[in-house]
C-alpha atoms as a printed R data frame, in Angstrom:
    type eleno elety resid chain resno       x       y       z
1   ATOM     1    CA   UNK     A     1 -21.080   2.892  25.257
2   ATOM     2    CA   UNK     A     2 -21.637   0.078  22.939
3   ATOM     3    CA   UNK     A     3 -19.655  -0.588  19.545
4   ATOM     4    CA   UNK     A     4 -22.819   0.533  17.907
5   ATOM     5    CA   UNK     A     5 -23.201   3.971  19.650
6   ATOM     6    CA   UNK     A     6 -20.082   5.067  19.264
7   ATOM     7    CA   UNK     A     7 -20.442   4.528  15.199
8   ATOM     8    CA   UNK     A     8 -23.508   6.255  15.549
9   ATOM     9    CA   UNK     A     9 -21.692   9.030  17.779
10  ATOM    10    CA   UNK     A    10 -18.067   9.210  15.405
11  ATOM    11    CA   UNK     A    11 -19.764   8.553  11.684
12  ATOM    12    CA   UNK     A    12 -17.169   5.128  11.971
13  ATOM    13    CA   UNK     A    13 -18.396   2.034  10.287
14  ATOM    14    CA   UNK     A    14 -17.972  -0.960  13.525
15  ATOM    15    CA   UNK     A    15 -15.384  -2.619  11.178
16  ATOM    16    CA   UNK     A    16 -13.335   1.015  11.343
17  ATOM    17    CA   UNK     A    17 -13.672   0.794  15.117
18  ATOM    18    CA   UNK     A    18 -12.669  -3.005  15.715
19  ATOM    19    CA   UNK     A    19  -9.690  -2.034  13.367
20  ATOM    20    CA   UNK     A    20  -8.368   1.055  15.315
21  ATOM    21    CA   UNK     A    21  -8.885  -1.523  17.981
22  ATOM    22    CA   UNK     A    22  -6.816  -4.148  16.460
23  ATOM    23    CA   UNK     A    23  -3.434  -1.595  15.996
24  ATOM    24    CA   UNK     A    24  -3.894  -0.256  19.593
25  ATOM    25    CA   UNK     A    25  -5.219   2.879  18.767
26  ATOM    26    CA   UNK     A    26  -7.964   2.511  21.022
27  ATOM    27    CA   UNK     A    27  -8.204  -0.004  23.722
28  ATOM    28    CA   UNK     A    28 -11.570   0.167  25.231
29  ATOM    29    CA   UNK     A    29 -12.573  -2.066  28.630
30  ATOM    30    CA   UNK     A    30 -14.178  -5.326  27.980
31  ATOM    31    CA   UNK     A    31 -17.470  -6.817  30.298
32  ATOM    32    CA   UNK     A    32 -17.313  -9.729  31.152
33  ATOM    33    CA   UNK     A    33 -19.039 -11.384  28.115
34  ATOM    34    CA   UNK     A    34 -16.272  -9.904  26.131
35  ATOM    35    CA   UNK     A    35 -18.385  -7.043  25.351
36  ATOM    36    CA   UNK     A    36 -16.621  -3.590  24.539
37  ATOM    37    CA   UNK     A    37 -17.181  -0.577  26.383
38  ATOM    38    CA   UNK     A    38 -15.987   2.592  25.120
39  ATOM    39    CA   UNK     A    39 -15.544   5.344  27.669
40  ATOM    40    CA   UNK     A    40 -16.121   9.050  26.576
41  ATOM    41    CA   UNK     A    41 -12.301   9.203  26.283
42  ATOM    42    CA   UNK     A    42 -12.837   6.279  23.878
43  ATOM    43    CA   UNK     A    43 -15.117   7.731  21.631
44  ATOM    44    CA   UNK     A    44 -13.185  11.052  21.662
45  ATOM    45    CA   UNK     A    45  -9.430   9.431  20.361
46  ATOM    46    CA   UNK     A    46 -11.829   7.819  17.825
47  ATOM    47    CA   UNK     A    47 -13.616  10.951  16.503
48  ATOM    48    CA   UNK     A    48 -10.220  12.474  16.835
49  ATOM    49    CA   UNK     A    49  -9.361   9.695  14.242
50  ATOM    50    CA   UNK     A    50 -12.231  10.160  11.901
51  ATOM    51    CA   UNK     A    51 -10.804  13.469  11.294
52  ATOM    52    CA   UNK     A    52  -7.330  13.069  11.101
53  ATOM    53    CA   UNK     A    53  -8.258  10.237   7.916
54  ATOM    54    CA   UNK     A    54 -10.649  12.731   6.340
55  ATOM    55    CA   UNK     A    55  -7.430  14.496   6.105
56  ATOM    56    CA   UNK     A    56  -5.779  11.243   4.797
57  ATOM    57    CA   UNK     A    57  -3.498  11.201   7.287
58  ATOM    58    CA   UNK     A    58  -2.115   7.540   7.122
59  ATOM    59    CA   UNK     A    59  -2.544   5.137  10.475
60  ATOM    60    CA   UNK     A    60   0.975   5.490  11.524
61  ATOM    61    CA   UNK     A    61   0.629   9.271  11.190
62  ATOM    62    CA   UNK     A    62  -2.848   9.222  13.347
63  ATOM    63    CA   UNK     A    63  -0.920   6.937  16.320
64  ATOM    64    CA   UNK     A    64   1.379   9.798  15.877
65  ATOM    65    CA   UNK     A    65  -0.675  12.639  16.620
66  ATOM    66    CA   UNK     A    66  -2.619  11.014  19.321
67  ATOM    67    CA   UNK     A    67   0.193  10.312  21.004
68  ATOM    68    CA   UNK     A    68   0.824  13.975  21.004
69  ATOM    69    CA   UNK     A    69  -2.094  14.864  21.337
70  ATOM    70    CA   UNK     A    70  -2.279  12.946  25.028
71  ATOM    71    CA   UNK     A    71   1.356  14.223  25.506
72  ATOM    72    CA   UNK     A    72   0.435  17.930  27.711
73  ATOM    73    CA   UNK     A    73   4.384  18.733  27.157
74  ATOM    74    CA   UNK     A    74   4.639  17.823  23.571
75  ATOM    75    CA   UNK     A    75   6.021  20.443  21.388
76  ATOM    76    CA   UNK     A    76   3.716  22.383  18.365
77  ATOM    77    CA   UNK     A    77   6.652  21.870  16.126
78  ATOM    78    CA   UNK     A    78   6.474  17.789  16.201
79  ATOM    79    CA   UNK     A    79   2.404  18.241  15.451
80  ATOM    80    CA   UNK     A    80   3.330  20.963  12.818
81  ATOM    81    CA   UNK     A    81   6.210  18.319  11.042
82  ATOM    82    CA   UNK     A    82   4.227  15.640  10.761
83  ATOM    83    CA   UNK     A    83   1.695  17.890   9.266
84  ATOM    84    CA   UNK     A    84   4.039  19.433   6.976
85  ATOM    85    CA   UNK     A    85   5.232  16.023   5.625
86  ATOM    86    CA   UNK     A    86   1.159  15.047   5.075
87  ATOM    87    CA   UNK     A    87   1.229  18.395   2.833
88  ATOM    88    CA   UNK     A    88   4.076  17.506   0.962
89  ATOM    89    CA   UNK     A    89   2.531  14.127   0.167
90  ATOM    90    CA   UNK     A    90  -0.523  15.830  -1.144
91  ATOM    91    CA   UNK     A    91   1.189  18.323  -3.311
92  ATOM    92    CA   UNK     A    92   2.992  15.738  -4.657
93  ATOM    93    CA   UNK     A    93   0.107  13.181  -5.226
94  ATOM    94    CA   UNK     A    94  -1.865  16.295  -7.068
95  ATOM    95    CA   UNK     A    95   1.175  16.888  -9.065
96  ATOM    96    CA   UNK     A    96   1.003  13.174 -10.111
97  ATOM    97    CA   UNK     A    97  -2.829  13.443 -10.879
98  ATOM    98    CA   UNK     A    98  -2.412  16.666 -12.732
99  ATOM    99    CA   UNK     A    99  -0.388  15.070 -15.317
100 ATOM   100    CA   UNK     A   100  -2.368  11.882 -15.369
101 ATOM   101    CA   UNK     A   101  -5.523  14.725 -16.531
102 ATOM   102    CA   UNK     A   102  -3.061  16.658 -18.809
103 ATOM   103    CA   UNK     A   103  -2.185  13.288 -20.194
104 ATOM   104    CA   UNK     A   104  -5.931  11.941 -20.897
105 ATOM   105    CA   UNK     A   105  -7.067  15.530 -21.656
106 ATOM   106    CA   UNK     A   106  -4.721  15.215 -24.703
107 ATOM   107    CA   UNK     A   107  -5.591  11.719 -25.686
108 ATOM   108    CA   UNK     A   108  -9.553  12.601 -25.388
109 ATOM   109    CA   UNK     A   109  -8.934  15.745 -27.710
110 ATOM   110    CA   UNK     A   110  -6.933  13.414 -30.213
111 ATOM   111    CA   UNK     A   111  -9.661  10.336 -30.437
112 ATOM   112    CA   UNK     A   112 -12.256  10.978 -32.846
113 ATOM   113    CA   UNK     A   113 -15.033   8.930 -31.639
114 ATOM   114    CA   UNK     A   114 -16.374   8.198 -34.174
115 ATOM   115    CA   UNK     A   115 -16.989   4.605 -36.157
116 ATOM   116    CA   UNK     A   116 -13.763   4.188 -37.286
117 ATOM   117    CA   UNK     A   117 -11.705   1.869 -35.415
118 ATOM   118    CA   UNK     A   118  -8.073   3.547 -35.327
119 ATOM   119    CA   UNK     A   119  -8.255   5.120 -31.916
120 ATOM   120    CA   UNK     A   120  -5.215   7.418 -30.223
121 ATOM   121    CA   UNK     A   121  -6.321   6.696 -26.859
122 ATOM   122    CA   UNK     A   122  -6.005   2.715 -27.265
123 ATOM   123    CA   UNK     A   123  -2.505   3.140 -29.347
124 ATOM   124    CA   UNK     A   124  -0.726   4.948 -26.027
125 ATOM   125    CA   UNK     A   125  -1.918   2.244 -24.236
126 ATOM   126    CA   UNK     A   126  -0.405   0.055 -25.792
127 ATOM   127    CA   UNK     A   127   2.647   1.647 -26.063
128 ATOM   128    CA   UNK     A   128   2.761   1.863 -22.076
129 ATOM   129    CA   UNK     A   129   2.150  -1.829 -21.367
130 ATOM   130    CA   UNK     A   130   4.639  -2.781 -24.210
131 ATOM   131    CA   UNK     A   131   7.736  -0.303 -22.897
């Protein structure tokens, strides 16, 4: 398959695929004119990757899994950790944006909006930029 099929066949913009490319996560054959040619194997380790990102697993974590993935004696417990440490990053990253809303939610409630120029919102800005 062609660079353009197998976008069409994983939902991965070309750039995505020349990328995964690039950091050796796929290394598909090359014609002669320099051409790629993904094999079915190919285009399988790259839908593979589509997913694993949806997830937001970062690149490092994908080469990871694959390798596991390819590894027929690997051990649940290394998929499960490095899944486990992806869930802890989450939880922590929605703890981070929870405040950020609690934060703004307060400042919204405290602005009055109106004409007047005094504005809550703008004043805790400026306090964070000038601490």
């Amino acid at each position: 398959m062609n660079i353009k099929s197998v976008s069409l066949a994983t939902g991965l913009p070309a750039k995505t695929i020349r990328y995964y490319e690039d950091v050796g996560l796929v290394r598909p054959a090359r014609e002669a004119n320099g051409y790629r040619v993904f094999s079915q194997s190919d285009v399988h380790k790259l839908a593979f990757l589509a997913r694993a990102r949806s997830l937001g697993f970062p690149v490092e974590s994908c080469r990871s899994l694959l390798a596991l993935y390819d590894d027929q004696d690997r051990a649940s417990g290394d998929v499960k950790a490095i899944a486990q440490k992806h869930l802890k990053e989450i939880d922590q990253k929605l703890d981070e944006l929870t405040a950020m809303r609690d934060t703004l939610g307060v400042l919204v409630q405290s602005c009055a909006g109106d004409n007047r120029p005094d504005c809550p919102i703008l004043s805790d800005l400026a306090q964070e930029v000038s601490r």
